[in-house]
Coordinates of C-alpha atoms in Angstrom, one line a residue:
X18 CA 19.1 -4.6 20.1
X19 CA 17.9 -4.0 16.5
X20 CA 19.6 -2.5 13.8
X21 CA 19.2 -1.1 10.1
X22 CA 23.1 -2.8 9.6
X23 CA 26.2 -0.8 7.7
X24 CA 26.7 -3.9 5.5
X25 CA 23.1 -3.3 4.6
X26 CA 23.2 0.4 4.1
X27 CA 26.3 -0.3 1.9
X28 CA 24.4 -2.6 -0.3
X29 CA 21.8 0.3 -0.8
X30 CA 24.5 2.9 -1.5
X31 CA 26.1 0.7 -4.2
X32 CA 22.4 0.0 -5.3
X33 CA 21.8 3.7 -5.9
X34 CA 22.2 4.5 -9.4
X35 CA 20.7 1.0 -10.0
X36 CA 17.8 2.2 -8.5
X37 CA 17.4 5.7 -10.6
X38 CA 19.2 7.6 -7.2
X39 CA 22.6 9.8 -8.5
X40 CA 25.7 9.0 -6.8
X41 CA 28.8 10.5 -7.8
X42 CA 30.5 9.3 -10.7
X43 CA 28.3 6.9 -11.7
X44 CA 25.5 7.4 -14.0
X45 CA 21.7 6.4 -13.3
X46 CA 19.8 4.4 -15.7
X47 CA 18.9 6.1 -18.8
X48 CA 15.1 8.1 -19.2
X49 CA 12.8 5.1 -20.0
X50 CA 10.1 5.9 -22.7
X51 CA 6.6 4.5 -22.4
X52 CA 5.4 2.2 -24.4
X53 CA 2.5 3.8 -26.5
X54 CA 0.2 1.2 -25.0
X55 CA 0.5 2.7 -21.3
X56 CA -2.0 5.3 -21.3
X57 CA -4.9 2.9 -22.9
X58 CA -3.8 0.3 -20.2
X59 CA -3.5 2.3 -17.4
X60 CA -7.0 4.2 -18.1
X61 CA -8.5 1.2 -18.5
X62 CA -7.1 0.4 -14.9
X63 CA -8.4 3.4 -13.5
X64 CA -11.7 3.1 -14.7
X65 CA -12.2 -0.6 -13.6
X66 CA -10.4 0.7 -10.2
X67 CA -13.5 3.5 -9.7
X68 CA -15.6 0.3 -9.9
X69 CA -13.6 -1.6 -7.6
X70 CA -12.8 -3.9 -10.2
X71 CA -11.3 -6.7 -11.0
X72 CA -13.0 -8.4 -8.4
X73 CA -14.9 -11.7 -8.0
X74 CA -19.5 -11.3 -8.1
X75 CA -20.5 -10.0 -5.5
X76 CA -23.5 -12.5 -4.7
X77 CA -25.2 -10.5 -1.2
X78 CA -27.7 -12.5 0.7
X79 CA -31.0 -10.9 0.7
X80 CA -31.1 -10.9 4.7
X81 CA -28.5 -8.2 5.1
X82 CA -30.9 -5.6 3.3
X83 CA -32.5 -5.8 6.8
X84 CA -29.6 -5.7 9.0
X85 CA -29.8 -2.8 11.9
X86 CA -26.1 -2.8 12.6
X87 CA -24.3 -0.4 15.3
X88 CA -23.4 3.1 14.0
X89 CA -19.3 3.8 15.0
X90 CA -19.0 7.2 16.9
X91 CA -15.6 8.1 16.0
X92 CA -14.8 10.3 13.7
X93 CA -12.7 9.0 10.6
X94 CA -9.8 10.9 11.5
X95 CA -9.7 9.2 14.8
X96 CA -10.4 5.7 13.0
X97 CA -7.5 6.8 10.9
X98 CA -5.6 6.8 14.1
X99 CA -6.4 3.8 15.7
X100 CA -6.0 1.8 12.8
X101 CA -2.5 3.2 11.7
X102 CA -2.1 1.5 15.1
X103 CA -3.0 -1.4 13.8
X104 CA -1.1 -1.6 11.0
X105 CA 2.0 -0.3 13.1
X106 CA 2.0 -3.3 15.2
X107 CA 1.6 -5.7 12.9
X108 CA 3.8 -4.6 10.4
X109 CA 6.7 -4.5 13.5
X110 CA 5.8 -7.8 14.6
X111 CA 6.5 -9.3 10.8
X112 CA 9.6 -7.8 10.5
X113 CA 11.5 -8.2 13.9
X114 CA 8.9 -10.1 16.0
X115 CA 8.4 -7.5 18.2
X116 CA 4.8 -6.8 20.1
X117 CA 4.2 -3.0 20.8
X118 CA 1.5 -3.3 22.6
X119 CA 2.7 -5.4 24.9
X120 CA 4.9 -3.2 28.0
X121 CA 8.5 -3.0 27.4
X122 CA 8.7 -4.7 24.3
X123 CA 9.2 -1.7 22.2
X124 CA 13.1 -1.1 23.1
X125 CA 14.3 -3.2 20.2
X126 CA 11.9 -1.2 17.6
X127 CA 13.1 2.6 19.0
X128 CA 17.0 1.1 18.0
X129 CA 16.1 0.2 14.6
X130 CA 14.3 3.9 13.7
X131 CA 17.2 5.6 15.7
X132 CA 19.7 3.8 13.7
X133 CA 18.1 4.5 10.2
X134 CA 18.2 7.9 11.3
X135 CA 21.2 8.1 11.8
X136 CA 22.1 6.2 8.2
X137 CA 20.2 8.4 6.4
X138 CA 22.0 11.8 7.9
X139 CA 25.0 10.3 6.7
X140 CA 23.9 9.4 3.3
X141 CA 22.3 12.7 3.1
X142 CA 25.8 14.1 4.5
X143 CA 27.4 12.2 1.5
X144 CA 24.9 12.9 -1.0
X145 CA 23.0 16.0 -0.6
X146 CA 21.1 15.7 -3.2
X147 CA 19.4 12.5 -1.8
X148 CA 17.5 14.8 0.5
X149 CA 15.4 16.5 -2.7
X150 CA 11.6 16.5 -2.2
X151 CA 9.5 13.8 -2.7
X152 CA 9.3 12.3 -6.2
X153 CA 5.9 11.9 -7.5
X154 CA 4.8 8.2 -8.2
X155 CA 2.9 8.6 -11.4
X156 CA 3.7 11.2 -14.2
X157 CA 2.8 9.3 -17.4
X158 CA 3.3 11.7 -19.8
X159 CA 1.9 11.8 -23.4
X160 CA 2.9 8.1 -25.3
X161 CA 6.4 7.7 -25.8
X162 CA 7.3 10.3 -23.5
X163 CA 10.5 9.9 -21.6
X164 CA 10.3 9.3 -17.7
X165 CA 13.5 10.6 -15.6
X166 CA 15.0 7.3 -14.7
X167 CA 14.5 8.4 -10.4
X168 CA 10.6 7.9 -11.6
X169 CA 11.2 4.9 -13.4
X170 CA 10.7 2.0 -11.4
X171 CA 7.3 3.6 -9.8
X172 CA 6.3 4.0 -13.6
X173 CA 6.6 0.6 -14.9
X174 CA 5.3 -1.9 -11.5
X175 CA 2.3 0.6 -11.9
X176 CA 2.0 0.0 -15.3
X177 CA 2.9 -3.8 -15.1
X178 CA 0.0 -3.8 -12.2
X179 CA -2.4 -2.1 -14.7
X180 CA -1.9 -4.8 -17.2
X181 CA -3.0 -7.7 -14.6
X182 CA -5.9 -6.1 -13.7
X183 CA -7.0 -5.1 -17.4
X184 CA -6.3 -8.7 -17.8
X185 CA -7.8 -10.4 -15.0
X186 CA -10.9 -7.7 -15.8
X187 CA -10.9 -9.6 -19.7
X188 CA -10.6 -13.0 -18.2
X189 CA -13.4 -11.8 -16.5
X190 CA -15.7 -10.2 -19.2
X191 CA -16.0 -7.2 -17.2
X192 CA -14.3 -5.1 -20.5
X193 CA -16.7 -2.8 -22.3
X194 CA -17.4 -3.8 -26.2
X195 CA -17.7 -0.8 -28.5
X196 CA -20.1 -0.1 -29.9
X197 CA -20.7 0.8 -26.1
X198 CA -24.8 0.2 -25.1
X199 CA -24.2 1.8 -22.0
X200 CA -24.8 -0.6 -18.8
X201 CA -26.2 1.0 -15.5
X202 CA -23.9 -2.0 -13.6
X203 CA -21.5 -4.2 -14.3
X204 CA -22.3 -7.4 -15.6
X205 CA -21.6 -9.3 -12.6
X206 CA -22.9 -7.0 -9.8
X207 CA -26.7 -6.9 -8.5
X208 CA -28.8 -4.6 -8.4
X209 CA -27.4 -2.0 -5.2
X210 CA -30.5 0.0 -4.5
X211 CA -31.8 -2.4 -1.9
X212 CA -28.7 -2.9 -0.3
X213 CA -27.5 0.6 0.0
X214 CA -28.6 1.5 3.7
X215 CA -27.0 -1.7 4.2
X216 CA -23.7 -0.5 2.8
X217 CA -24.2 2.7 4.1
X218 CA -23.6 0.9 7.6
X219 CA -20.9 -1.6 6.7
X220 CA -18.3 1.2 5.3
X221 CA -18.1 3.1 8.8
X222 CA -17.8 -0.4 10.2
X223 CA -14.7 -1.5 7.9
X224 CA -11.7 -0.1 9.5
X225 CA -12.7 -1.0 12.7
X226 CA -13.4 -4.6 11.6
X227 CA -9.9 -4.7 10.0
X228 CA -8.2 -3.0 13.0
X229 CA -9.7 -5.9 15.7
X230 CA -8.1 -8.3 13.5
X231 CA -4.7 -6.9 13.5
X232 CA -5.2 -6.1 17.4
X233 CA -6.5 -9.4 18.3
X234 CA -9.6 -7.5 19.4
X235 CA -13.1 -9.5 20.5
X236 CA -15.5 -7.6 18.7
X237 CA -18.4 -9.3 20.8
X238 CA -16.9 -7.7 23.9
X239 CA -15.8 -5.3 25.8
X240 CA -14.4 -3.1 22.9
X241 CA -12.7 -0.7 25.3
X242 CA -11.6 -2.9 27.8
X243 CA -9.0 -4.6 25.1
X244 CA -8.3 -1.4 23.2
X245 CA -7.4 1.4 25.1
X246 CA -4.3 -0.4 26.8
X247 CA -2.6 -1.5 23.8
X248 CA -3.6 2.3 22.8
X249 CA -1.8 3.7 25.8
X250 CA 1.3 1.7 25.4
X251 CA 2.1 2.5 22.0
X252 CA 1.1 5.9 22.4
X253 CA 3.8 6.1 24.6
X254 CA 6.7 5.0 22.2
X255 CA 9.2 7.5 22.2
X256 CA 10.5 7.9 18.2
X257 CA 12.8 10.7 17.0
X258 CA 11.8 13.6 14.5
X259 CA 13.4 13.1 11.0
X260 CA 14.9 16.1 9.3
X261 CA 13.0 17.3 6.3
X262 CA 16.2 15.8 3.9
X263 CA 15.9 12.1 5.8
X264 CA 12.5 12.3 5.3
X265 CA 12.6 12.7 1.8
X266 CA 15.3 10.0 1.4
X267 CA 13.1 7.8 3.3
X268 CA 10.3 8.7 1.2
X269 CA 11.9 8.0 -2.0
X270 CA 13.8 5.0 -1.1
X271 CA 10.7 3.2 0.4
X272 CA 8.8 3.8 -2.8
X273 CA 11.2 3.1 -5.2
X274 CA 12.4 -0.1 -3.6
X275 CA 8.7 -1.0 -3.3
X276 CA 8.3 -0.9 -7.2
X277 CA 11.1 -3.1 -7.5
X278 CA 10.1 -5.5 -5.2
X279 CA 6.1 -5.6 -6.8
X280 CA 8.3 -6.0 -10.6
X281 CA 10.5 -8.9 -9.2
X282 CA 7.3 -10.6 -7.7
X283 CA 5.4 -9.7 -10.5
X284 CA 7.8 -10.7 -13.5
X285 CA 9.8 -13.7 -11.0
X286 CA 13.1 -11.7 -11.9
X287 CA 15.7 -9.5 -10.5
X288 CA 14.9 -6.3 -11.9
X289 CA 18.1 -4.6 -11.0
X290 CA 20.2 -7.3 -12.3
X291 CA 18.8 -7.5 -15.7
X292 CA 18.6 -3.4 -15.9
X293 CA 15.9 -0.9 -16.1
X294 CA 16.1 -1.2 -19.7
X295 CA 15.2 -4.9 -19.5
X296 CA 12.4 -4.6 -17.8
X297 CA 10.9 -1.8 -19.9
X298 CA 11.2 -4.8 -22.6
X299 CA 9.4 -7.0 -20.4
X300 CA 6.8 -4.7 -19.5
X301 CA 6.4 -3.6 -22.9
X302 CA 6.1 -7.1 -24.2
X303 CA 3.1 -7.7 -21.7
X304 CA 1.4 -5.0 -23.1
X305 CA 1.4 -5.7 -26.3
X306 CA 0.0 -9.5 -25.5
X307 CA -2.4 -7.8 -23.3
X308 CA -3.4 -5.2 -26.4
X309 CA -3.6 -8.7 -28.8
X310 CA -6.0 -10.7 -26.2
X311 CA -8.2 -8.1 -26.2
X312 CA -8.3 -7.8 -29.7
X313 CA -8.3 -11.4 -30.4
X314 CA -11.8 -11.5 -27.7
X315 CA -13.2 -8.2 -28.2
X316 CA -12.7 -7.5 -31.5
X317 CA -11.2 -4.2 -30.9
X318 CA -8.3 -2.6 -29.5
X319 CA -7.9 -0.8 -25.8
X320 CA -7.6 2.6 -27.5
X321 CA -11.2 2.2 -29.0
X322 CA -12.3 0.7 -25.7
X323 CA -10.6 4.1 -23.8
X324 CA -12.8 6.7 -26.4
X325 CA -16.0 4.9 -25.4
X326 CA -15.9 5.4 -21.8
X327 CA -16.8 8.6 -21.6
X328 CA -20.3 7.3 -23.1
X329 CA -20.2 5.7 -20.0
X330 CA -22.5 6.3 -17.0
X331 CA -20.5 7.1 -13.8
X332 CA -19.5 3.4 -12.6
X333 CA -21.2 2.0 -9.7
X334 CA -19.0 0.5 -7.3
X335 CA -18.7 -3.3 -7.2
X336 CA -18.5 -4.0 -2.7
X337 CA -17.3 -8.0 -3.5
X338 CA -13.4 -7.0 -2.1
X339 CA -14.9 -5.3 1.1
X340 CA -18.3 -6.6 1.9
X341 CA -17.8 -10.6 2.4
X342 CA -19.6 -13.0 4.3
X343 CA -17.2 -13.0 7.0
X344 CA -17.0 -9.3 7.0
X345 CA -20.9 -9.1 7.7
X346 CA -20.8 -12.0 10.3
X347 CA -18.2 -10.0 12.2
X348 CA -20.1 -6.7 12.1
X349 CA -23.3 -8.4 13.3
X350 CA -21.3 -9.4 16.2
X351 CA -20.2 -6.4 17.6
X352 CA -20.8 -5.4 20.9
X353 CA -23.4 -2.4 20.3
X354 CA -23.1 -0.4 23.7
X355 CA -19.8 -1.5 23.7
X356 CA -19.0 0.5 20.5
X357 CA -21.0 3.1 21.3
X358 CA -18.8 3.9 24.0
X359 CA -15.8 4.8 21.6
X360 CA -16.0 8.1 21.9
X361 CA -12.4 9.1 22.8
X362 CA -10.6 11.9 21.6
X363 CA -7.8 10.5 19.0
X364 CA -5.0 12.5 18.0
X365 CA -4.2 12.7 14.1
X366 CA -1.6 10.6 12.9
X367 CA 0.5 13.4 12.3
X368 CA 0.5 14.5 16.0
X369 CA 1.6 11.1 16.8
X370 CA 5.6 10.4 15.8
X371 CA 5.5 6.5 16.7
X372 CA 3.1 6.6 14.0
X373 CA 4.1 9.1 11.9
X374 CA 7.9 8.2 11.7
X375 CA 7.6 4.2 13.1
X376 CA 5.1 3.4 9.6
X377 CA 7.5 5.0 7.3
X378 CA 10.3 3.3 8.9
X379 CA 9.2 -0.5 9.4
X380 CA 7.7 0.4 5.5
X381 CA 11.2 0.9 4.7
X382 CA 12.5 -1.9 6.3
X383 CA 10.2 -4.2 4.4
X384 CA 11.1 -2.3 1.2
X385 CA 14.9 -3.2 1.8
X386 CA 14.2 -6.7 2.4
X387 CA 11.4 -7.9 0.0
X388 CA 14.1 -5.4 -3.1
X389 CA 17.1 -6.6 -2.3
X390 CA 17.0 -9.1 0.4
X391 CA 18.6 -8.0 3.4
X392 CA 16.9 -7.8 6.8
X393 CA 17.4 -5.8 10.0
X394 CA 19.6 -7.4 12.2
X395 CA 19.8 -8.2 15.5
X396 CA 22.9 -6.4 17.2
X397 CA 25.9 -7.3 17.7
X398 CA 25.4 -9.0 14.1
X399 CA 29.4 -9.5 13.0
X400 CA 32.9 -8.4 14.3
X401 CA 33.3 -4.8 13.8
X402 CA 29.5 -4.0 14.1
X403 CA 28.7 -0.3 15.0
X404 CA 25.3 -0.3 16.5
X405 CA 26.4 0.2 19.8
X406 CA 28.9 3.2 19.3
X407 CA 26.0 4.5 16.4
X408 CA 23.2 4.8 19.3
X409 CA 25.2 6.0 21.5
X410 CA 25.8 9.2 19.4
X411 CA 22.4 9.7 18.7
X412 CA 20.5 8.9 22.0

């Protein structure tokens, strides 16, 4: 038996207003304001992100240009599905060591979502307001704008994240110089038009490449064979609909404890034991070194770097994250009629609650124990524990 433990739940509660959540009586963090830096920063980071950049060169070999590689029949939506699978299994094996595609190991997994659904009626019972839509992850605002301190955390482990890649793309020399002679690629990328009826092939080809990996799956054999029962027996995981409210908790809580946990592995702090306001400091701090190694290589600042991109041609996109060596090797050697004969019907994710409540839940799970260290425990965990009496009220 699994369980998302009171003490743990208890931990979060008090954790609340820490994490930009109101509780009564106690205060939330105050409104951060952005450093004036964080719209340069983070539109550098989008525009290196619409090249797929930072990334290593991409250095093809010329034989792929000639590849004939099998085409995938399924539809995306269906990939969609069969690779949420994927990730659904191995993100449930991580965290409690379960297997769901193996028959009658998914008992343990069904305890753990029933019992956060049952702890997040009753924070939502406690606190109503916990169950308010969805917060949005990225409202920037003009500079020094203030951000509501619920938004906080998102705000600054995006912009922290922005500043790494903005450095890591300097480090590289993939920044623009102004005055801006505009490039048709960047400086470290090949010439593509040869190789795009090769990538044309490879994209389709990416999620199920990905997926077999996760699944243990043979490419070179029979596709179907090894598939469709792991398929079938996690299709036929039984998981509770969430209210609208616990949803939206869920939401909010796996999000926000997401930021904290990239900030704390990003910065090698606690975030919420030095404070929101600390780590606006922090943040702030590495932008401004950012802002003076740019200046210090460039000769210019990221503001004068931002007006020139527009200048810009539209970025081609650098394949050296996706389209490895090992990547290609595995397409070549996928069974062709075996692939062919994918041609199931796949329900959406949506349609499908082990996927569509199970992901958010083992998500949440990780959330709790990557931001504040605490696990889901293996029941009965400690004199007085609930679990049992808890799922027996809501099963």
């Amino acid at each position: 038996m699994f369980c998302i433990c009171k003490t743990s739940m208890t931990q979060l509660q008090l954790k609340l207003p820490l994490l930009g959540f109101p509780a009564p009586g106690i205060a939330p963090p105050a409104a951060v304001t952005l450093p004036s830096l964080a719209q340069d920063i983070q539109a550098l980071a989008a525009w290196l992100a619409s090249q797929g950049l930072p990334a290593p060169a991409w250095v093809p070999d010329p034989v792929w240009i000639g590849l004939k590689l099998p085409a995938l029949p399924l539809p995306p939506a269906a990939m969609a599905t069969i690779s949420a699978f994927a990730q659904l299994r191995a993100s449930v094996q991580a965290q409690l060591g379960i297997d769901l595609a193996v028959p009658g190991q998914a008992a343990g997994f069904v305890q753990m979502v029933l019992s956060l659904q049952a702890r997040l009626n009753a924070l939502v019972a406690k606190f109503p307001s916990l169950g308010a839509p969805v917060l949005p992850l990225m409202p920037m605002g003009a500079p020094g704008a203030a951000v509501p301190s619920a938004m906080s955390w998102s705000v600054l482990a995006a912009l922290m994240n922005a500043a790494k890649a903005v450095l890591a793309a300097l480090t590289q020399g993939l920044l623009p110089v102004p005055p801006i002679v505009p490039p048709h690629l960047p400086p470290h990328l090949p010439p593509l038009g040869p190789f795009r009826p090769f990538l044309a092939q490879m994209h389709p080809l990416l999620p199920v490449i990905a997926a077999s990996s996760q699944l243990g799956i043979n490419l070179s054999e029979n596709i179907t064979a090894q598939l469709a029962p792991m398929l079938k027996v996690m299709a036929q995981i039984k998981l509770p609909a969430f209210s609208p409210p616990a949803l939206n908790l869920l939401a909010n809580l796996t999000g926000t404890l997401s930021s904290v946990a990239q900030l704390s592995a990003g910065l090698n702090v606690d975030p919420l034991a030095l404070g929101m306001a600390a780590i606006r400091q922090m943040v702030g701090a590495m932008l401004a070194e950012l802002a003076k190694a740019i200046e210090a290589a460039l000769g210019t600042t990221p503001a004068a770097i931002v007006a020139q991109l527009p200048l810009l041609p539209k970025p081609a996109f650098s394949p050296a994250l996706m389209i490895t060596a090992p990547v290609v090797q595995a397409a070549m050697a996928i069974n062709a009629p075996a692939l062919a004969a994918l041609t199931w019907p796949v329900p959406a994710v949506s349609a499908l609650p082990v996927l569509s409540v199970g992901l958010p839940a083992i998500s949440m799970a990780a959330q709790m124990q990557a931001a504040l260290g605490v696990s889901v425990a293996a029941a009965p965990c400690m004199a007085g524990c609930d679990a049992a009496a808890l799922l027996a009220a809501v099963g």
